[in-house]
Amino acid sequence: MDNPAQIIIENVSHHYRPAVGREVLALESVSLQVREREFLALVGPSGCGKSTLLYLIGGFLPIDTGKIMVDGKPAAGPGPDRGIVFQNFALFPWKTVRKNVLYGLERQALPRAEREARAQAFIDLVGLTGFEESYPSHLSGGMKQRAAIARTLAFDPRMLLMDEPFGALDAQTRSLMQSELLAIWEKTRKTVIFVTHDVHEAVYLAERVAVMTARPGRIKAIIDTSFDKDDPEVHRSKIFVDKVDEVWTLVRDEAVKALEKQRP
Amino acid sequence: MTVAFSTGRGKPPGPASGRPDGKLPALRRLISNRSNFLLRYSPLLILALAWEAASRLQLASSLALPPLTDVARAWIELIQSGDLVGNGLSSLYRAGAGLALAILVGGALGVFMAVSRPANAMLGPLVELFYPMPKSALIPVTVLWLGFGDGSKILLIFLGCMLPVTIGAYNGARGSDQHLLWSARSMGARGLRVMWDVVVPSALPELLNGVRTALALAFILLVSSELVVARQGFGYLIGYLGANGSYEAMFAVVLTVAFIGFLADRVYQAVVERALRWRE
């Protein structure tokens, strides 16, 4: 639990520049530390900039002010140390599941046989055995997200950045995917930053939940949610219900503020 | 479309409606595709019969519309003499070379314009200006530059066919999904690798649409340029036979060109369907 900080975010602000109209302050002096092998959830009202923060950590967006250090180095540009999983899966639609999972491996200096074996192992891990030669368009939403997770795990990033990965799935698939992700995380113990607006999901998956304010986004509070989640009835346990309540109260206040701001 | 013809006939009894086993349904599909094909093109047969009748019954002058059977006889003679094959190969070479250049250069140009702002600013207005211009106006120009042979035809077809491909590639590449680009980069791909692995495949559906337009344009430009100035080719043969009053043979060449154009489009469609089978 007391691992050293792997990702250090210091006073990061970010302006969003729309194609038309004025620029918007999306993030305002955000500071946050993510420990090695930790599962951290980022929650907040929609539009609070939680995805933007994730993209900044991923190196996809330039950092205006402040700094983000990943493993002691500035997060300038994306790299295979930080794997990303998007809500819309972002699988290459013209590649089969196998070719998608192989893609990250092909950028690494591995013998062909080993790449193939690794890809197969991760396809098996996420339960897509038998669908190796399917194209994404022929898979269900849940299967697509499994494939995307397999693709990201396969090239063995040290950190997983997940941007509402289960947001597009139906409730049953989502719940299944949550327990599977938890099982995978317990097996691989990667550092995970998980963006979601679902408070239940955040409390269930994460060890710590960072709540963000309405735009411009700042870190409002960090709630410790590291209790035993193995019990199948955990969703009904007192500690779970209390934690959800605690986080939900914080998020709701911000959601209300966000709504008020939208009113003319 | 014509699905009604292919369903519900000769189905075996039992619960197997969507059986996964391959052979028999595949065979049946082939047969029903065949009968669909015949049904679909039966109006052509009617047209052919009407043609023959109109000319035999003297409804149209046999000069203006020689009987189809005479046209067929002339076609066989043209094949036997080697005129049709020789001229045809020369035409197909010109169309193929011009089109291939147009696809390569046009595709690259479109993708380049989509990813580079300066390139777009430079080339965008040129494309806009040049696109609506009737390319057949360039026939004398290309002859002036490259003479009466293959070169002028290839250049004309290249110029005429390039822009539809460019515009298709540009629109397709511009629509590349940001998250796909990010995914590729997060997996270690950079620069040209990202272009080739993400931007080009993203552009492909629209690019291939542009190529289909280009394919039709290639035939138009080919025959019209050969009609105006050439010493061989389909267009030359049509003009030559017409000027000498061999109308049966002239019609035979016209129908051959029409058929080759049709065939090229069908084959192209099949290739595209195969290349884009990853889509829904």
Coordinates of C-alpha atoms in Angstrom, one line a residue:
Chain A
M1 CA 0.0 0.0 0.0
D2 CA 2.8 2.3 0.8
N3 CA 4.6 2.0 -2.5
P4 CA 6.5 5.0 -3.8
A5 CA 4.6 7.4 -6.1
Q6 CA 4.9 6.4 -9.7
I7 CA 2.9 9.2 -11.2
I8 CA 3.3 12.7 -9.8
I9 CA 1.0 15.4 -11.0
E10 CA 1.9 18.9 -9.8
N11 CA -0.2 22.1 -10.3
V12 CA -1.4 21.0 -13.7
S13 CA -3.8 23.4 -15.5
H14 CA -5.2 22.8 -18.9
H15 CA -7.1 24.9 -21.4
Y16 CA -9.4 23.3 -23.8
R17 CA -9.5 25.1 -27.2
P18 CA -12.6 24.4 -29.2
A19 CA -12.5 24.8 -32.9
V20 CA -14.9 27.8 -32.5
G21 CA -15.5 29.9 -29.5
R22 CA -13.5 30.9 -26.4
E23 CA -11.0 28.6 -24.7
V24 CA -12.2 26.9 -21.6
L25 CA -10.3 26.2 -18.4
A26 CA -10.7 22.5 -18.1
L27 CA -8.3 21.7 -15.2
E28 CA -7.0 24.1 -12.6
S29 CA -3.9 23.3 -10.5
V30 CA -4.5 19.7 -10.1
S31 CA -2.0 17.9 -7.9
L32 CA -2.2 14.1 -7.3
Q33 CA 0.2 11.3 -6.7
V34 CA -0.5 7.7 -7.8
R35 CA 1.5 5.0 -6.1
E36 CA 3.1 2.1 -7.9
R37 CA 0.7 -0.9 -8.3
E38 CA -2.2 1.1 -7.0
F39 CA -5.7 1.1 -8.4
L40 CA -7.0 4.7 -8.4
A41 CA -10.4 5.8 -9.6
L42 CA -11.1 9.3 -10.8
V43 CA -14.7 10.4 -10.5
G44 CA -16.5 13.6 -11.0
P45 CA -19.4 15.2 -12.7
S46 CA -19.4 15.1 -16.5
G47 CA -17.3 17.7 -18.1
C48 CA -15.0 18.0 -15.0
G49 CA -11.9 17.2 -17.0
K50 CA -11.2 13.7 -15.6
S51 CA -10.6 12.3 -19.1
T52 CA -8.5 15.3 -20.0
L53 CA -6.3 14.6 -16.9
L54 CA -6.0 11.0 -18.1
Y55 CA -5.0 12.1 -21.6
L56 CA -2.4 14.4 -20.1
I57 CA -0.9 11.6 -18.1
G58 CA -1.0 9.5 -21.3
G59 CA 1.0 12.2 -23.0
F60 CA -1.7 12.7 -25.7
L61 CA -2.2 16.3 -24.9
P62 CA 0.4 19.0 -24.3
I63 CA 0.8 20.2 -20.7
D64 CA 0.2 24.0 -20.5
T65 CA 1.3 24.6 -16.9
G66 CA 2.5 22.4 -14.1
K67 CA 4.2 19.1 -14.6
I68 CA 3.5 15.4 -14.7
M69 CA 6.3 13.0 -13.9
V70 CA 6.0 9.3 -14.7
D71 CA 8.7 7.1 -13.2
G72 CA 10.7 10.2 -12.6
K73 CA 10.5 11.5 -16.2
P74 CA 8.2 14.1 -17.7
A75 CA 5.2 12.7 -19.4
A76 CA 6.0 14.1 -22.8
G77 CA 4.3 12.1 -25.5
P78 CA 2.7 8.6 -25.2
G79 CA 4.7 5.5 -24.6
P80 CA 4.3 1.8 -24.2
D81 CA 4.8 2.2 -20.4
R82 CA 1.3 3.6 -20.2
G83 CA -1.3 1.4 -21.9
I84 CA -4.7 3.1 -22.6
V85 CA -8.2 1.6 -22.8
F86 CA -10.9 3.9 -24.3
Q87 CA -14.7 3.8 -23.8
N88 CA -15.1 3.3 -27.6
F89 CA -12.6 0.4 -27.5
A90 CA -10.5 2.0 -30.3
L91 CA -9.7 -1.4 -31.8
F92 CA -8.4 -1.3 -35.3
P93 CA -11.6 -2.3 -37.2
W94 CA -9.6 -3.6 -40.2
K95 CA -7.6 -6.0 -38.0
T96 CA -8.8 -9.3 -36.5
V97 CA -8.7 -9.7 -32.7
R98 CA -5.4 -11.6 -33.1
K99 CA -3.8 -8.9 -35.2
N100 CA -5.1 -6.2 -32.9
V101 CA -3.5 -7.9 -29.9
L102 CA -0.3 -8.5 -31.8
Y103 CA 0.0 -4.8 -32.8
G104 CA 1.7 -3.5 -29.6
L105 CA 3.9 -6.6 -29.5
E106 CA 5.1 -6.0 -33.1
R107 CA 6.6 -2.7 -32.0
Q108 CA 8.8 -4.7 -29.6
A109 CA 11.9 -6.7 -30.3
L110 CA 10.5 -10.1 -29.7
P111 CA 10.8 -13.3 -31.8
R112 CA 7.7 -14.0 -33.8
A113 CA 6.8 -17.2 -32.0
E114 CA 6.9 -15.5 -28.7
R115 CA 4.7 -12.6 -29.9
E116 CA 2.1 -15.1 -31.1
A117 CA 2.3 -17.1 -27.9
R118 CA 1.9 -13.9 -25.8
A119 CA -1.1 -12.7 -27.9
Q120 CA -2.8 -16.0 -27.6
A121 CA -2.2 -16.1 -23.8
F122 CA -3.9 -12.7 -23.4
I123 CA -6.8 -13.6 -25.7
D124 CA -7.3 -16.7 -23.6
L125 CA -7.0 -14.6 -20.4
V126 CA -9.9 -12.3 -21.4
G127 CA -12.0 -15.3 -22.6
L128 CA -11.9 -14.6 -26.3
T129 CA -10.5 -18.0 -27.3
G130 CA -12.1 -19.0 -30.6
F131 CA -12.6 -15.4 -31.7
E132 CA -9.0 -14.8 -32.8
E133 CA -9.9 -14.4 -36.4
S134 CA -13.0 -12.3 -35.9
Y135 CA -13.1 -8.6 -36.9
P136 CA -14.3 -6.2 -34.2
S137 CA -17.5 -5.4 -36.1
H138 CA -18.6 -9.0 -35.5
L139 CA -18.1 -8.8 -31.7
S140 CA -20.5 -7.6 -29.0
G141 CA -19.6 -4.5 -26.9
G142 CA -18.3 -6.6 -24.0
M143 CA -16.2 -8.7 -26.3
K144 CA -14.7 -5.7 -28.0
Q145 CA -13.7 -4.3 -24.6
R146 CA -12.2 -7.6 -23.7
A147 CA -10.2 -7.5 -26.9
A148 CA -9.1 -4.0 -26.2
I149 CA -8.0 -4.9 -22.7
A150 CA -6.1 -7.9 -24.0
R151 CA -4.4 -5.7 -26.6
T152 CA -3.2 -3.3 -23.9
L153 CA -2.2 -6.0 -21.4
A154 CA -0.3 -7.9 -24.1
F155 CA 2.5 -5.3 -24.6
D156 CA 2.9 -5.3 -20.8
P157 CA 2.6 -1.6 -19.9
R158 CA 3.5 -0.8 -16.3
M159 CA 0.5 1.5 -16.0
L160 CA -3.1 1.1 -17.3
L161 CA -5.0 4.3 -18.1
M162 CA -8.7 3.4 -18.4
D163 CA -11.1 6.0 -19.8
E164 CA -14.6 4.9 -18.8
P165 CA -13.9 1.5 -20.3
F166 CA -17.2 0.0 -19.3
G167 CA -19.4 3.1 -20.0
A168 CA -20.7 1.7 -23.2
L169 CA -21.6 -1.7 -21.9
D170 CA -25.0 -3.0 -20.6
A171 CA -25.4 -3.4 -16.8
Q172 CA -24.8 -7.1 -16.7
T173 CA -21.8 -7.1 -19.0
R174 CA -20.4 -4.2 -17.1
S175 CA -20.7 -6.0 -13.7
L176 CA -19.0 -9.1 -15.1
M177 CA -16.2 -7.0 -16.7
Q178 CA -15.7 -5.3 -13.3
S179 CA -15.0 -8.5 -11.5
E180 CA -12.8 -9.7 -14.3
L181 CA -10.8 -6.6 -14.3
L182 CA -10.3 -6.9 -10.6
A183 CA -9.1 -10.5 -11.0
I184 CA -6.7 -9.4 -13.7
W185 CA -5.4 -6.5 -11.6
E186 CA -4.9 -8.9 -8.7
K187 CA -2.9 -11.2 -11.0
T188 CA -0.8 -8.5 -12.7
R189 CA -0.7 -5.7 -10.1
K190 CA -0.3 -2.9 -12.6
T191 CA -0.8 0.7 -11.6
V192 CA -4.3 1.6 -12.8
I193 CA -6.0 4.9 -13.2
F194 CA -9.6 4.4 -13.9
V195 CA -11.9 7.2 -15.0
T196 CA -15.6 6.7 -14.4
H197 CA -18.7 8.6 -13.4
D198 CA -20.1 5.5 -11.8
V199 CA -19.5 5.8 -8.0
H200 CA -20.3 2.1 -7.3
E201 CA -17.8 1.0 -9.9
A202 CA -15.2 3.3 -8.5
V203 CA -15.6 2.1 -4.9
Y204 CA -15.8 -1.5 -6.0
L205 CA -12.6 -1.4 -8.2
A206 CA -10.3 1.1 -6.7
E207 CA -8.2 1.3 -3.6
R208 CA -8.5 5.1 -3.6
V209 CA -11.1 7.2 -5.2
A210 CA -10.2 10.8 -6.2
V211 CA -13.2 13.0 -6.5
M212 CA -13.0 16.0 -8.9
T213 CA -14.8 19.3 -8.7
A214 CA -17.1 20.7 -11.5
R215 CA -15.2 22.5 -14.2
P216 CA -12.5 23.8 -13.9
G217 CA -11.6 20.4 -12.4
R218 CA -9.6 20.2 -9.2
I219 CA -9.1 17.3 -6.8
K220 CA -11.8 17.8 -4.2
A221 CA -11.1 14.8 -2.0
I222 CA -9.4 11.4 -1.9
I223 CA -11.3 8.6 -0.3
D224 CA -9.6 5.4 0.9
T225 CA -11.6 2.4 -0.5
S226 CA -9.2 -0.4 0.1
F227 CA -11.2 -3.0 1.9
D228 CA -11.8 -6.7 1.2
K229 CA -13.7 -7.0 -2.1
D230 CA -13.5 -10.8 -2.5
D231 CA -16.9 -11.4 -0.8
P232 CA -19.5 -11.9 -3.5
E233 CA -21.9 -10.0 -1.3
V234 CA -19.6 -7.1 -0.9
H235 CA -22.0 -4.7 -2.6
R236 CA -24.4 -5.1 0.3
S237 CA -21.8 -4.9 3.1
K238 CA -22.0 -1.9 5.4
I239 CA -18.5 -0.6 4.6
F240 CA -19.3 -0.7 0.8
V241 CA -22.6 1.1 1.2
D242 CA -21.0 3.7 3.5
K243 CA -18.1 4.4 1.1
V244 CA -20.5 4.7 -1.9
D245 CA -22.5 7.1 0.2
E246 CA -19.5 9.2 1.1
V247 CA -18.2 9.4 -2.4
W248 CA -21.6 10.0 -3.9
T249 CA -22.3 12.9 -1.5
L250 CA -19.1 14.6 -2.7
V251 CA -19.9 13.9 -6.4
R252 CA -23.5 15.0 -6.1
D253 CA -22.6 18.4 -4.7
E254 CA -20.3 19.0 -7.7
A255 CA -22.9 17.7 -10.2
V256 CA -25.4 20.1 -8.8
K257 CA -22.8 23.0 -9.2
A258 CA -22.1 21.9 -12.7
L259 CA -25.8 21.9 -13.6
E260 CA -26.3 25.3 -12.0
K261 CA -23.4 26.7 -14.1
Q262 CA -25.1 25.5 -17.2
R263 CA -28.3 27.4 -16.4
P264 CA -28.5 30.8 -18.1
Chain B
M1 CA -32.7 -6.4 -53.7
T2 CA -33.6 -9.8 -55.1
V3 CA -33.5 -11.7 -51.9
A4 CA -36.9 -13.1 -52.5
F5 CA -35.6 -15.4 -55.2
S6 CA -33.0 -17.0 -53.0
T7 CA -34.9 -17.8 -49.8
G8 CA -37.4 -20.5 -48.9
R9 CA -36.8 -22.8 -51.8
G10 CA -35.9 -26.5 -51.3
K11 CA -35.1 -26.1 -47.6
P12 CA -34.6 -29.4 -45.9
P13 CA -37.1 -30.2 -43.2
G14 CA -36.0 -30.0 -39.6
P15 CA -34.9 -27.3 -37.2
A16 CA -31.8 -26.4 -39.0
S17 CA -32.5 -22.9 -40.4
G18 CA -29.1 -21.3 -39.8
R19 CA -26.9 -24.4 -40.0
P20 CA -23.3 -23.6 -39.7
D21 CA -22.1 -26.5 -42.0
G22 CA -20.8 -25.1 -45.2
K23 CA -21.2 -27.2 -48.4
L24 CA -24.8 -27.5 -49.3
P25 CA -26.0 -24.0 -48.5
A26 CA -22.9 -22.7 -50.3
L27 CA -23.9 -24.7 -53.4
R28 CA -27.4 -23.5 -53.2
R29 CA -26.3 -19.9 -52.8
L30 CA -24.2 -20.3 -55.9
I31 CA -27.2 -21.6 -57.9
S32 CA -29.6 -19.0 -56.6
N33 CA -26.9 -16.4 -57.3
R34 CA -26.8 -17.7 -60.9
S35 CA -30.5 -17.6 -61.4
N36 CA -30.5 -14.1 -59.8
F37 CA -27.9 -13.1 -62.3
L38 CA -30.0 -14.4 -65.2
L39 CA -33.1 -12.7 -63.9
R40 CA -31.3 -9.5 -63.2
Y41 CA -29.9 -9.1 -66.7
S42 CA -32.9 -10.5 -68.6
P43 CA -33.8 -7.0 -69.7
L44 CA -30.5 -7.0 -71.7
L45 CA -31.8 -10.1 -73.6
I46 CA -35.0 -8.3 -74.4
L47 CA -33.1 -5.3 -75.6
A48 CA -31.0 -7.5 -77.8
L49 CA -34.0 -9.2 -79.3
A50 CA -35.7 -5.8 -79.9
W51 CA -32.5 -4.6 -81.6
E52 CA -32.4 -7.5 -83.9
A53 CA -36.1 -7.3 -84.7
A54 CA -36.1 -3.5 -85.3
S55 CA -33.3 -3.9 -87.8
R56 CA -34.7 -7.0 -89.6
L57 CA -38.1 -5.6 -89.8
Q58 CA -36.7 -2.4 -91.3
L59 CA -38.0 -0.2 -88.5
A60 CA -34.5 1.3 -88.4
S61 CA -32.1 1.7 -91.3
S62 CA -29.6 -1.2 -91.3
L63 CA -26.9 1.5 -91.7
A64 CA -27.9 3.2 -88.5
L65 CA -28.6 0.0 -86.7
P66 CA -27.1 -3.1 -88.3
P67 CA -28.7 -6.4 -87.1
L68 CA -27.1 -7.7 -83.9
T69 CA -26.3 -11.0 -85.6
D70 CA -24.3 -9.2 -88.2
V71 CA -22.5 -7.3 -85.5
A72 CA -21.7 -10.6 -83.8
R73 CA -20.3 -11.9 -87.1
A74 CA -18.2 -8.8 -87.5
W75 CA -17.0 -9.2 -84.0
I76 CA -15.8 -12.8 -84.7
E77 CA -14.0 -11.5 -87.8
L78 CA -12.3 -8.7 -85.8
I79 CA -11.1 -11.3 -83.3
Q80 CA -9.8 -13.6 -86.0
S81 CA -8.0 -10.8 -87.8
G82 CA -6.3 -9.8 -84.5
D83 CA -7.5 -6.2 -84.9
L84 CA -9.6 -6.2 -81.8
V85 CA -7.1 -8.0 -79.5
G86 CA -4.2 -5.8 -80.7
N87 CA -6.0 -2.5 -80.3
G88 CA -7.7 -3.7 -77.1
L89 CA -4.4 -4.6 -75.4
S90 CA -3.0 -1.2 -76.3
S91 CA -6.0 0.5 -74.9
L92 CA -6.0 -1.5 -71.7
Y93 CA -2.3 -0.8 -71.2
R94 CA -3.0 3.0 -71.4
A95 CA -6.0 2.8 -69.1
G96 CA -4.2 0.6 -66.6
A97 CA -1.1 2.6 -66.5
G98 CA -2.9 6.0 -66.2
L99 CA -5.3 4.6 -63.5
A100 CA -2.5 3.0 -61.5
L101 CA -0.5 6.3 -61.5
A102 CA -3.7 8.2 -60.5
I103 CA -4.4 5.8 -57.6
L104 CA -0.8 6.0 -56.3
V105 CA -0.3 9.7 -56.7
G106 CA -3.9 10.7 -56.0
G107 CA -4.1 8.5 -52.9
A108 CA -0.8 9.8 -51.5
L109 CA -1.8 13.4 -52.2
G110 CA -5.1 13.1 -50.5
V111 CA -3.6 11.5 -47.3
F112 CA -0.9 14.1 -47.3
M113 CA -3.4 17.0 -47.6
A114 CA -5.4 15.4 -44.7
V115 CA -2.4 15.2 -42.3
S116 CA -0.6 18.4 -43.2
R117 CA -2.1 21.8 -42.8
P118 CA 0.4 23.6 -45.1
A119 CA -0.1 20.9 -47.8
N120 CA -3.8 21.4 -47.5
A121 CA -3.5 25.2 -47.8
M122 CA -1.3 24.9 -50.9
L123 CA -3.1 22.1 -52.7
G124 CA -6.7 22.5 -51.6
P125 CA -7.5 25.5 -53.9
L126 CA -5.8 23.8 -56.8
V127 CA -7.8 20.7 -56.3
E128 CA -11.0 22.7 -56.1
L129 CA -10.2 24.6 -59.2
F130 CA -9.1 21.7 -61.3
Y131 CA -11.8 19.2 -60.2
P132 CA -14.8 20.5 -62.1
M133 CA -12.8 21.1 -65.3
P134 CA -13.8 18.7 -68.1
K135 CA -10.5 16.7 -68.6
S136 CA -11.3 15.9 -72.2
A137 CA -10.3 19.6 -72.9
L138 CA -6.8 18.5 -72.1
I139 CA -6.7 16.0 -75.0
P140 CA -4.9 18.4 -77.4
V141 CA -2.7 19.6 -74.6
T142 CA -1.4 16.2 -73.7
V143 CA -0.9 15.4 -77.4
L144 CA 1.1 18.6 -77.8
W145 CA 3.3 17.6 -74.9
L146 CA 3.7 13.9 -75.5
G147 CA 2.7 13.2 -79.1
F148 CA 0.3 10.7 -80.6
G149 CA 1.3 7.6 -78.7
D150 CA 0.7 6.0 -75.4
G151 CA 2.3 8.8 -73.3
S152 CA -0.4 11.4 -74.1
K153 CA -3.2 9.0 -73.3
I154 CA -1.6 7.8 -70.0
L155 CA -1.0 11.4 -68.9
L156 CA -4.6 12.4 -69.7
I157 CA -6.1 9.4 -67.9
F158 CA -3.7 10.1 -65.0
L159 CA -4.7 13.7 -64.7
G160 CA -8.4 13.0 -65.2
C161 CA -8.6 10.1 -62.7
M162 CA -6.3 11.5 -60.0
L163 CA -8.7 14.0 -58.3
P164 CA -11.6 11.7 -57.5
V165 CA -9.0 9.4 -55.7
T166 CA -7.4 12.4 -54.0
I167 CA -10.7 13.7 -52.7
G168 CA -11.8 10.3 -51.5
A169 CA -8.4 9.7 -49.7
Y170 CA -8.6 13.2 -48.2
N171 CA -12.0 12.8 -46.8
G172 CA -11.4 9.3 -45.5
A173 CA -8.0 10.2 -43.9
R174 CA -9.4 13.3 -42.3
G175 CA -12.0 11.2 -40.6
S176 CA -9.4 9.0 -38.9
D177 CA -10.5 8.3 -35.3
Q178 CA -8.4 10.3 -32.8
H179 CA -8.5 7.4 -30.4
L180 CA -7.1 5.0 -33.0
L181 CA -4.2 7.4 -33.6
W182 CA -3.6 7.6 -29.9
S183 CA -3.8 3.9 -29.5
A184 CA -1.2 3.3 -32.2
R185 CA 1.1 5.9 -30.7
S186 CA 0.7 4.5 -27.1
M187 CA 1.8 1.1 -28.5
G188 CA 5.0 2.6 -29.8
A189 CA 4.1 3.5 -33.4
R190 CA 5.4 6.8 -34.7
G191 CA 5.3 9.0 -37.8
L192 CA 5.0 7.1 -41.1
R193 CA 4.2 3.9 -39.2
V194 CA 1.0 5.6 -37.8
M195 CA 0.2 6.9 -41.2
W196 CA 0.4 3.5 -42.8
D197 CA -1.2 1.6 -40.0
V198 CA -4.0 4.0 -39.1
V199 CA -4.5 6.9 -41.5
V200 CA -4.4 4.9 -44.7
P201 CA -6.7 2.1 -43.6
S202 CA -9.1 4.8 -42.3
A203 CA -9.1 6.4 -45.7
L204 CA -9.5 3.2 -47.6
P205 CA -13.3 3.0 -47.8
E206 CA -13.7 6.5 -49.3
L207 CA -10.5 6.2 -51.3
L208 CA -11.9 3.0 -52.9
N209 CA -15.1 4.8 -53.7
G210 CA -13.1 7.5 -55.5
V211 CA -11.2 4.8 -57.4
R212 CA -14.6 3.5 -58.7
T213 CA -15.4 6.9 -60.1
A214 CA -11.9 7.1 -61.6
L215 CA -12.3 3.7 -63.2
A216 CA -15.4 4.9 -65.1
L217 CA -13.6 8.2 -66.0
A218 CA -10.6 6.2 -67.3
F219 CA -12.7 4.5 -70.0
I220 CA -14.4 7.7 -71.0
L221 CA -11.1 9.6 -71.4
L222 CA -9.4 6.6 -73.1
V223 CA -11.9 6.2 -75.8
S224 CA -12.4 9.9 -76.4
S225 CA -8.7 10.6 -76.6
E226 CA -8.2 7.7 -79.0
L227 CA -11.1 8.9 -81.1
V228 CA -9.5 12.3 -81.5
V229 CA -5.8 11.4 -82.1
A230 CA -4.4 7.9 -82.1
R231 CA -2.9 5.2 -84.3
Q232 CA -4.3 2.3 -82.3
G233 CA -6.7 1.5 -79.5
F234 CA -10.4 0.9 -79.1
G235 CA -11.3 4.5 -79.9
Y236 CA -9.1 4.6 -82.9
L237 CA -10.7 1.4 -84.2
I238 CA -14.2 2.8 -83.7
G239 CA -13.3 5.9 -85.6
Y240 CA -11.5 4.1 -88.3
L241 CA -14.3 1.5 -88.9
G242 CA -17.0 4.3 -88.8
A243 CA -15.1 6.4 -91.3
N244 CA -14.9 3.4 -93.7
G245 CA -18.5 2.5 -93.4
S246 CA -17.9 -0.8 -91.6
Y247 CA -20.8 -0.1 -89.2
E248 CA -21.3 -3.7 -88.1
A249 CA -17.6 -3.9 -87.0
M250 CA -17.9 -0.4 -85.4
F251 CA -20.8 -1.5 -83.3
A252 CA -18.9 -4.7 -82.4
V253 CA -16.1 -2.6 -81.0
V254 CA -18.5 -0.2 -79.2
L255 CA -20.2 -3.2 -77.5
T256 CA -16.9 -4.7 -76.6
V257 CA -15.8 -1.5 -74.8
A258 CA -19.1 -1.3 -73.0
F259 CA -18.7 -4.9 -71.9
I260 CA -15.2 -4.4 -70.7
G261 CA -16.2 -1.3 -68.8
F262 CA -19.0 -3.3 -67.1
L263 CA -16.7 -6.2 -66.3
A264 CA -14.1 -4.0 -64.9
D265 CA -16.6 -2.4 -62.6
R266 CA -18.0 -5.7 -61.4
V267 CA -14.5 -7.1 -60.8
Y268 CA -13.6 -3.9 -59.0
Q269 CA -16.7 -4.2 -56.8
A270 CA -15.8 -7.8 -55.8
V271 CA -12.2 -6.7 -55.0
V272 CA -13.5 -3.9 -52.8
E273 CA -15.9 -6.1 -51.0
R274 CA -13.1 -8.4 -50.2
A275 CA -10.7 -5.6 -49.1
L276 CA -13.4 -4.1 -46.8
R277 CA -14.8 -7.3 -45.4
W278 CA -13.9 -6.1 -41.9
R279 CA -16.8 -3.7 -42.1
E280 CA -20.2 -4.5 -40.8

